[in-house]
Coordinates of C-alpha atoms in Angstrom, one line a residue:
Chain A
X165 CA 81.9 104.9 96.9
X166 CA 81.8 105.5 93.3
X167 CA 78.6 103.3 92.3
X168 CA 78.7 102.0 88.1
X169 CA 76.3 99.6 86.5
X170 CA 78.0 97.7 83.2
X171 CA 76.9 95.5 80.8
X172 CA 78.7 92.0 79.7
X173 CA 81.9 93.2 78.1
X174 CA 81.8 96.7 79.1
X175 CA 84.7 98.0 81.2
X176 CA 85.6 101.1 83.0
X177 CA 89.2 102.7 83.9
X178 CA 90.6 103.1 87.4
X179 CA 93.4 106.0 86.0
X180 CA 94.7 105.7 82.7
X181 CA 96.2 102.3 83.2
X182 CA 94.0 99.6 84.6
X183 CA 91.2 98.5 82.9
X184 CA 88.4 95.9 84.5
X185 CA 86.0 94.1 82.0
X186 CA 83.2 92.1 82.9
X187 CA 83.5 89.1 81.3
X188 CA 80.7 86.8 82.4
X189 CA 77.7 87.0 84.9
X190 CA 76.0 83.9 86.2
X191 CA 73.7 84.3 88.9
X192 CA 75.6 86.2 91.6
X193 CA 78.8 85.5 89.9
X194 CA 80.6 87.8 87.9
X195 CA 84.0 87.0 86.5
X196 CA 86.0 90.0 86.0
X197 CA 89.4 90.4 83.7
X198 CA 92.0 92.9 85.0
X199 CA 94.3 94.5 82.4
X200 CA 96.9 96.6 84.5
X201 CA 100.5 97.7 85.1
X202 CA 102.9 94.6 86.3
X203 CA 103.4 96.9 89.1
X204 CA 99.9 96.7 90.2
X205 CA 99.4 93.7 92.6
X206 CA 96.0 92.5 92.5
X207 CA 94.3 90.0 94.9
X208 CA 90.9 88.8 96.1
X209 CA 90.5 90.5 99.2
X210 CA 89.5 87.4 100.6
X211 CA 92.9 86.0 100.6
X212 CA 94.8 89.2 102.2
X213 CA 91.8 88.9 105.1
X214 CA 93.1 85.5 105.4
X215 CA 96.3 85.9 105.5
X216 CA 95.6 88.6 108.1
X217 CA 93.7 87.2 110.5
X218 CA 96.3 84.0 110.6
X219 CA 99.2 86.3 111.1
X220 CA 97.2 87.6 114.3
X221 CA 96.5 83.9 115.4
X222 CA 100.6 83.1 114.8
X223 CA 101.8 86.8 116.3
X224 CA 100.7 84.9 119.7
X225 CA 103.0 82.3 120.1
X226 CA 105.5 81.6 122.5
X227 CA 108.6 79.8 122.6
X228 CA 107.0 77.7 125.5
X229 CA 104.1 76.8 123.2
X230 CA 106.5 74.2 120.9
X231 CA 107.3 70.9 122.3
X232 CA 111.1 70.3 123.2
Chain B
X162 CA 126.9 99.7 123.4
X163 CA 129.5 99.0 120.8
X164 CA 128.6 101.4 117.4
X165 CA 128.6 98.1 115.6
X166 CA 126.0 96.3 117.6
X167 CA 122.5 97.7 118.8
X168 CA 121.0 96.2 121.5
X169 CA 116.4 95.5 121.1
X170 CA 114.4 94.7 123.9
X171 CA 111.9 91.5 123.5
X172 CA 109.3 90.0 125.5
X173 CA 110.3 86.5 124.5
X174 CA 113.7 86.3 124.3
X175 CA 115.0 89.6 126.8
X176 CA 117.5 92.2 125.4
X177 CA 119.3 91.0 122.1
X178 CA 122.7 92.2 121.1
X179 CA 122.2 92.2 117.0
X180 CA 124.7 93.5 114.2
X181 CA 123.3 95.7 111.9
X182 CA 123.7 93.3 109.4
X183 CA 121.1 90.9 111.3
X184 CA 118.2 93.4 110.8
X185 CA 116.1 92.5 107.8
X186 CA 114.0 95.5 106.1
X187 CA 110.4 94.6 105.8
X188 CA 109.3 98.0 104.0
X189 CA 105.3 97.1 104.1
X190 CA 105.6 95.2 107.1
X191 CA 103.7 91.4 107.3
X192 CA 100.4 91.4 106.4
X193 CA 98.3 93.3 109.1
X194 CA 101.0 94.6 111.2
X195 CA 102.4 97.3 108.7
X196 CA 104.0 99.3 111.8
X197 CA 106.9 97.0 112.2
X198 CA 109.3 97.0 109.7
X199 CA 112.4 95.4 110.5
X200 CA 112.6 92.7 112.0
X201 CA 115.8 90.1 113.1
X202 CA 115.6 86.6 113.1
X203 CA 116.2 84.2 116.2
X204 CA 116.8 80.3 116.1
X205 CA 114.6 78.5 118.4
X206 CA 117.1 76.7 119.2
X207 CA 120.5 75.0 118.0
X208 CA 119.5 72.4 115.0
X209 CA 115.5 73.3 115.5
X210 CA 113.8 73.6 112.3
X211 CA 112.4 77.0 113.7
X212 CA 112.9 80.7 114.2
X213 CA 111.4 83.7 115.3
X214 CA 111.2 86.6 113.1
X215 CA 111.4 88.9 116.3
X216 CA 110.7 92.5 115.5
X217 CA 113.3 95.4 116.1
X218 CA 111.2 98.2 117.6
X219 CA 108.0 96.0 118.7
X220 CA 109.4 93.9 121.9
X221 CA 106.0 91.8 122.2
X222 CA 106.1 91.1 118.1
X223 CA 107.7 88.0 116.9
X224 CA 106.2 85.3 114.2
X225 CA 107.3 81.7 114.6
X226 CA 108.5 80.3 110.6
X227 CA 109.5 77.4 109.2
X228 CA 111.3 76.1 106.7
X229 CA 108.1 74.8 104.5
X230 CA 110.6 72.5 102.6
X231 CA 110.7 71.0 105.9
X232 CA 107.5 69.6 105.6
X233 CA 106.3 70.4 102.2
X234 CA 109.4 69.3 99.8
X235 CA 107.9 70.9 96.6
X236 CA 106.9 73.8 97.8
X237 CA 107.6 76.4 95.2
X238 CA 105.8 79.2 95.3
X239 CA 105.7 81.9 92.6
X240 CA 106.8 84.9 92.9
X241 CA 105.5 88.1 90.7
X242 CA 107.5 90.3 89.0
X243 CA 106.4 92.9 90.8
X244 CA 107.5 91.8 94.2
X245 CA 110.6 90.0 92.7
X246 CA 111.1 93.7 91.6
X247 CA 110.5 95.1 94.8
X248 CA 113.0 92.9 96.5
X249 CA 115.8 93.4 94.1
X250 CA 115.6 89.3 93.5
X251 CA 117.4 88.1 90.4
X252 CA 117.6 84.3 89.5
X253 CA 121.1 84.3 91.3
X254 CA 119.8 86.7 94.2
X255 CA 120.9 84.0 97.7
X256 CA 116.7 84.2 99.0
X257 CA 115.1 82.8 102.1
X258 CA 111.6 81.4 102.1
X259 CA 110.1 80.5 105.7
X260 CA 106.4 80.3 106.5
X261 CA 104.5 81.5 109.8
X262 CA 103.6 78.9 111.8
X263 CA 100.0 79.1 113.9
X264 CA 100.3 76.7 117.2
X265 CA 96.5 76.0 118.3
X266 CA 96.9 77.4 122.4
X267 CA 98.0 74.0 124.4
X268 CA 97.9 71.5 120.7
X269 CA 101.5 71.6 119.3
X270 CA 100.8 68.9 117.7
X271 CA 98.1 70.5 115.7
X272 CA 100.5 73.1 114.3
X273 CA 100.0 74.8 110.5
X274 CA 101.9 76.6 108.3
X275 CA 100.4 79.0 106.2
X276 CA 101.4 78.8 102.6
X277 CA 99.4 81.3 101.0
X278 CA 101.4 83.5 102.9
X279 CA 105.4 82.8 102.6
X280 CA 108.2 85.4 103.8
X281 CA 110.7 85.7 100.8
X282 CA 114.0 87.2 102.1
X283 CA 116.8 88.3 99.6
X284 CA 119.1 87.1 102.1
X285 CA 121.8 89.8 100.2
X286 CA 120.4 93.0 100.4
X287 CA 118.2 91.9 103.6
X288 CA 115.0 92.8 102.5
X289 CA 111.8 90.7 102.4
X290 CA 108.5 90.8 102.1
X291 CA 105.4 88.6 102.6
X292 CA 104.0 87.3 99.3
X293 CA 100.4 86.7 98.7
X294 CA 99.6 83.5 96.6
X295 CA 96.0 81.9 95.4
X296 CA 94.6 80.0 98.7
X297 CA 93.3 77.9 96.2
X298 CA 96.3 76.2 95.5
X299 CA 98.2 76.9 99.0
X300 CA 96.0 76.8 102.3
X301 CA 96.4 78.8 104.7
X302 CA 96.4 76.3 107.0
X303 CA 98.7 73.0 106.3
X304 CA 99.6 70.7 109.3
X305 CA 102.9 69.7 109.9
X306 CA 102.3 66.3 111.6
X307 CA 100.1 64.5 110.0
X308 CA 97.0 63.3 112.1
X309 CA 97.3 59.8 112.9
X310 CA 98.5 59.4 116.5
X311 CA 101.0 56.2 115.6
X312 CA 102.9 58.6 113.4
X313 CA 103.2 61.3 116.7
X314 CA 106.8 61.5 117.7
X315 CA 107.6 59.7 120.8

């Protein structure tokens, strides 16, 4: 892993396209803006692990489970 | 085996006799299980608000969905350009939107649907996708029946 330390407002280039500032830092929050592509999809990873796990939970269902 | 019909094997629902035209591309998969990529969909039954997304080449893979208008009547959920894009959606495009549905082992009553996760189907070119939204705004997790027991169906 590529390790960086920025300052408030400084921002560093993933390719020639996307660009991540840090915008703010508050105690162990940092807000981060995202300037990219429309193409590029970004998420918290929180939310796909989410979304993950539940599908695994659902992927075990059988017709049998739901009421007549 | 008629060349217009290909039979799939399923753990659920035995071998299934589909049309072409009843598999539905899923190019990255759902969320997790990017191996399977086309999948068909089943009616639970006639008139049941639910159906399996039953995958082609997996027999033991299958999602229960819903209709989230079923129990969420403003449920619009947005979709980027980018996956719009992906799935060749115009305004006009004919689209389904189900959600998976997560049955707690032995509560059916207790049943959620996640919608921070909906399936949007261009129901033309038979592609779809799972579309991520801000859990912030759409749980994962919404019940179905609400929780007081009066309101349980009889």
């Amino acid at each position: 892993m590529l390790v960086l330390t920025r300052k408030l407002n400084q921002s560093i280039f993933i390719g020639d396209s996307i660009e991540v500032v840090v915008l703010e830092v508050r105690g162990d929050q940092v807000r981060l803006g995202i300037k990219a592509p429309r193409d590029v999809v970004v998420h918290r990873k929180e939310v796909f692990e989410q979304i993950q796990a539940e599908n695994e939970s659902a992927s075990g269902a059988s017709p049998s489970d739901l009421p007549e | 085996m008629t060349p217009t019909s290909t039979s799939i094997s399923t753990t659920r629902f035995g071998e299934l006799e589909i049309s072409p035209e009843a598999i539905i591309k899923f190019p990255e998969g759902m969320i997790g299980f990017e191996n399977s990529l086309e999948y068909t969909l089943v009616p639970h039954s006639e008139e049941s608000p639910f159906v399996w997304l039953q995958s082609v080449r997996q027999p033991d893979l299958a999602f229960l969905l819903m209709n989230p208008e079923d129990v969420v009547p403003d449920y619009a959920p947005t979709i980027s350009g980018h996956e719009a894009e992906q799935l060749g959606l115009s305004e006009e495009t004919p689209r389904l939107v189900y959600t998976v549905v997560t049955i707690p082992p032995g509560k059916p009553e207790d049943m959620t649907i996640n919608l921070a996760g909906p399936l949007v189907i261009n129901a033309e070119a038979r592609t779809g996708r799972q579309i991520v939204l801000d859990t912030r705004s759409y749980p994962v997790r919404h019940r179905v029946h609400e929780k007081h027991p009066e309101r349980k169906a009889a």
